[in-house]
């Protein structure tokens, strides 16, 4: 393993790579030497990311798709396998967050969060896992949240999806670690300054007020945590990483 580019012999598929944490994770893994396939719905952003990675001397390819669609995910994983030869690392990062009091009964937002944050994770798992179990190795990184440990008001359903993510990660370790040599990591970020938090104009002012004068995490801080987990030796499964801003009071 090269000291400077320790992931040179590895390949990774990063979901939700058109923005935020996924984008920085793809760049970070590519800088560490991995060949990276990136996916999300916004193809223009994915192609720009591939161009950036290649300009830095890295290897990358892009496949557009909706994580909520099993058909799309099967196509994306098939194309990534064809392009990369295999998928050593799956970063299940695509996600959405819709904040509203439960009494607002925003059932469409609840459904969408479950579709992307829970079913999306399962879709990529279903399409990727057979290849990992065939080879008897692999690393699945699920991007959960601090909300997967403790809900906060307005985020009851979002937190439920991240509790599910943590439950899936825990169960996967039990079923895949010893039996199949597959490692699983649940990354649990606190507040990270990304588009996710500015998706709903009506909550922007509240976030800004709550975080006035406080330092947040940046996407690269989470990418570094993911890099740490995947670079750990094969016998080490970094099962959970809670990464909060020092200034986060919750
Ligand atoms: N920001 C935070 O404070 C924070 C804290 C804890 C956990 N997280 C988690 O971190 C992950 C990444 O979030 P982020 O903060 O980086 O948000 P972001 O900047 O909004 O990025 C979200 C990514 O997910 C993709 N995505 C959303 N819906 C999708 C769908 N249906 N199909 C495919 N891709 C989809 C988006 O791409 P397209 O729109 O192009 O499809 C985008 O690339 C999420 O799982 C989030 O829950 C974030």
XYZ file of C-alpha atoms and ligand atoms in Angstrom:
298
model
C 0.000 0.000 0.000
C 1.504 3.351 -1.069
C 1.894 5.739 1.875
C 0.859 8.732 -0.210
C -2.078 7.160 -2.071
C -3.138 4.315 0.254
C -6.360 3.526 -1.653
C -4.699 3.116 -5.061
C -5.839 -0.476 -5.449
C -9.413 0.245 -4.284
C -12.626 1.340 -6.007
C -15.548 3.260 -4.513
C -19.123 4.145 -5.418
C -20.309 7.357 -3.735
C -24.024 8.238 -3.777
C -25.304 11.803 -3.456
C -22.006 12.999 -4.931
C -23.356 16.059 -6.754
C -23.090 18.195 -3.596
C -21.954 18.483 0.014
C -20.570 15.500 1.890
C -20.792 13.085 -1.064
C -18.913 15.407 -3.367
C -16.101 15.973 -0.834
C -15.956 12.256 -0.028
C -15.511 11.390 -3.718
C -12.714 13.974 -4.023
C -11.031 12.772 -0.827
C -11.124 9.076 -1.769
C -9.851 9.899 -5.275
C -6.971 11.914 -3.794
C -6.117 8.879 -1.672
C -5.847 6.883 -4.917
C -9.242 5.156 -5.242
C -11.008 4.933 -8.602
C -14.384 6.501 -7.883
C -17.842 6.186 -9.448
C -20.171 9.027 -8.485
C -23.949 9.095 -8.678
C -26.875 11.471 -8.013
C -29.663 12.982 -10.123
C -27.874 16.142 -11.326
C -25.683 14.799 -14.138
C -24.100 18.188 -14.972
C -22.658 18.457 -11.470
C -21.413 14.864 -11.563
C -19.587 15.461 -14.835
C -18.015 18.636 -13.425
C -16.821 16.615 -10.420
C -15.322 13.915 -12.643
C -13.471 16.608 -14.599
C -12.108 18.090 -11.336
C -10.940 14.703 -10.061
C -9.299 13.885 -13.382
C -7.598 17.294 -13.463
C -6.008 16.374 -10.117
C -4.748 13.091 -11.588
C -7.509 10.933 -10.132
C -9.792 8.313 -11.729
C -13.567 8.862 -11.802
C -16.750 8.172 -13.732
C -20.339 9.394 -13.317
C -23.751 7.734 -13.569
C -26.964 9.697 -13.090
C -29.836 8.085 -11.180
C -32.503 8.446 -8.500
C -31.692 6.539 -5.297
C -35.426 6.085 -4.658
C -35.779 4.048 -7.854
C -34.567 0.437 -7.618
C -34.470 0.291 -11.404
C -32.174 3.343 -11.584
C -29.954 1.992 -8.819
C -29.540 -1.398 -10.524
C -28.563 0.398 -13.735
C -26.096 2.700 -11.907
C -24.445 -0.152 -9.995
C -24.240 -2.273 -13.165
C -22.551 0.579 -15.031
C -20.189 1.287 -12.123
C -19.197 -2.391 -11.939
C -18.541 -2.423 -15.653
C -16.444 0.737 -15.476
C -14.497 -0.078 -12.279
C -14.383 -3.881 -12.432
C -15.589 -4.141 -8.826
C -16.870 -1.975 -5.954
C -14.733 -2.215 -2.814
C -16.315 0.706 -0.974
C -19.956 1.798 -1.129
C -20.655 5.204 0.428
C -24.418 5.370 0.919
C -24.681 9.117 1.340
C -27.642 10.400 -0.743
C -30.224 11.927 1.567
C -32.774 14.654 2.118
C -34.063 16.422 5.229
C -37.443 18.112 5.497
C -38.003 19.928 8.769
C -41.526 20.679 10.018
C -43.568 20.137 13.183
C -45.182 16.712 13.099
C -48.564 18.460 13.447
C -48.114 19.978 9.987
C -48.837 16.464 8.703
C -46.419 16.787 5.760
C -47.007 13.225 4.686
C -45.492 13.698 1.216
C -42.211 14.869 2.781
C -42.266 11.925 5.226
C -42.718 9.507 2.332
C -39.968 11.127 0.278
C -37.503 10.986 3.214
C -38.240 7.295 3.732
C -37.912 6.674 -0.027
C -34.487 8.321 -0.321
C -32.908 7.918 3.140
C -34.057 4.373 3.903
C -35.146 2.677 0.680
C -32.302 4.387 -1.214
C -29.755 2.868 1.187
C -31.396 -0.546 0.797
C -31.494 -0.230 -3.004
C -27.738 0.366 -3.230
C -27.149 -2.366 -0.687
C -29.226 -4.849 -2.663
C -27.455 -4.063 -5.944
C -23.913 -4.052 -4.503
C -23.896 -6.686 -1.793
C -23.936 -9.817 -4.006
C -20.659 -8.692 -5.581
C -19.091 -8.065 -2.181
C -20.219 -11.394 -0.727
C -18.945 -13.210 -3.862
C -15.507 -11.709 -3.261
C -15.633 -12.018 0.533
C -14.636 -8.391 1.102
C -15.998 -4.864 0.953
C -16.760 -1.797 3.032
C -20.204 -0.207 3.315
C -20.283 3.329 4.709
C -23.756 4.599 5.569
C -24.098 8.320 6.229
C -26.453 8.537 9.201
C -26.697 11.537 11.497
C -26.493 12.705 15.069
C -30.305 12.660 14.618
C -29.960 8.867 14.334
C -29.059 8.891 18.041
C -31.399 11.621 19.237
C -34.279 13.309 17.378
C -34.756 17.063 17.551
C -38.082 18.937 17.276
C -39.278 19.218 13.685
C -37.043 16.331 12.625
C -38.994 13.378 13.989
C -39.350 11.577 10.654
C -35.863 12.552 9.437
C -34.475 11.156 12.711
C -36.498 7.984 12.191
C -34.812 7.472 8.813
C -31.392 7.936 10.435
C -32.280 5.568 13.312
C -33.136 3.092 10.529
C -29.778 3.764 8.896
C -28.039 2.994 12.192
C -30.097 -0.170 12.707
C -29.260 -1.329 9.171
C -25.561 -0.630 9.773
C -25.560 -2.505 13.082
C -27.402 -5.488 11.592
C -25.114 -5.585 8.561
C -22.072 -5.826 10.801
C -23.588 -8.806 12.586
C -24.542 -10.564 9.340
C -21.629 -9.637 7.097
C -18.548 -9.077 9.263
C -17.476 -12.477 10.473
C -19.382 -14.456 7.818
C -18.320 -12.452 4.738
C -15.385 -10.210 5.677
C -17.395 -7.068 4.940
C -16.939 -3.973 7.099
C -19.725 -1.505 7.869
C -19.479 2.061 9.153
C -22.292 4.371 10.255
C -21.046 7.972 10.080
C -23.096 10.344 12.225
C -22.414 13.997 11.431
C -23.761 16.915 13.430
C -24.418 20.247 11.707
C -22.545 20.403 8.384
C -22.820 23.547 6.250
C -24.307 22.147 3.003
C -27.289 22.707 0.707
C -29.282 20.217 2.807
C -29.827 22.815 5.510
C -30.922 25.498 3.060
C -33.431 23.421 1.156
C -36.431 24.993 2.864
C -36.533 28.810 2.856
C -38.908 28.811 5.835
C -36.354 27.107 8.116
C -33.305 29.095 6.945
C -33.826 31.988 9.342
C -34.229 29.620 12.296
C -30.975 27.748 11.468
C -29.113 31.022 10.971
C -30.365 32.368 14.290
C -29.588 29.147 16.193
C -26.057 28.979 14.743
C -25.163 32.681 14.905
C -21.539 32.924 16.084
C -21.081 29.147 16.164
C -18.674 27.185 13.972
C -20.244 24.401 11.902
C -18.617 21.378 10.284
C -17.654 21.512 6.623
C -18.249 18.663 4.203
C -14.527 17.895 4.097
C -14.519 17.261 7.875
C -16.972 14.396 7.336
C -15.088 13.181 4.254
C -11.959 12.919 6.418
C -13.837 10.753 8.929
C -14.980 8.472 6.099
C -11.421 8.292 4.775
C -10.204 7.304 8.258
C -12.750 4.464 8.431
C -11.986 3.039 4.984
C -8.207 3.340 5.442
C -8.261 1.350 8.680
C -6.691 -2.107 8.420
C -8.946 -4.962 7.236
C -9.341 -6.447 10.721
C -10.636 -3.116 12.077
C -14.299 -2.248 11.550
C -14.914 1.372 12.546
C -18.582 0.695 13.232
C -19.775 4.171 14.223
C -18.316 7.673 14.103
C -20.184 10.597 15.701
C -18.653 13.821 14.356
C -20.103 17.042 15.776
C -19.045 20.666 15.544
C -17.218 21.616 18.738
C -19.803 24.396 19.117
C -22.857 22.099 18.720
C -24.864 22.317 21.934
C -27.078 19.278 21.248
N -25.629 18.643 6.353
C -25.792 18.146 7.579
O -25.810 18.884 8.573
C -25.934 16.664 7.773
C -25.864 16.172 9.092
C -26.000 14.809 9.298
C -26.200 13.951 8.234
N -26.268 14.443 6.974
C -26.493 13.484 5.888
O -25.439 13.577 4.964
C -25.900 13.132 3.690
C -25.473 14.135 2.633
O -26.093 15.372 2.922
P -25.432 16.795 2.591
O -25.490 17.581 3.841
O -24.164 16.634 1.884
O -26.597 17.372 1.652
P -26.608 17.994 0.179
O -25.475 18.928 0.002
O -27.995 18.497 -0.001
O -26.371 16.723 -0.746
C -27.333 15.706 -0.839
C -26.950 14.780 -1.961
O -27.929 13.728 -2.038
C -28.376 13.640 -3.378
N -29.743 13.189 -3.458
C -30.840 13.706 -2.865
N -31.935 13.045 -3.241
C -31.528 12.085 -4.120
C -32.183 11.077 -4.862
N -33.516 10.929 -4.822
N -31.437 10.268 -5.645
C -30.103 10.416 -5.725
N -29.414 11.333 -5.031
C -30.135 12.162 -4.255
C -28.220 15.033 -3.966
O -28.049 14.944 -5.371
P -29.133 15.302 -6.493
O -30.030 16.361 -5.920
O -28.285 15.767 -7.639
O -29.826 14.011 -6.767
C -26.916 15.477 -3.317
O -25.832 15.020 -4.053
C -27.413 12.948 3.813
O -27.701 11.585 3.978
C -27.749 13.721 5.080
O -28.901 13.234 5.717
C -26.128 15.777 6.707
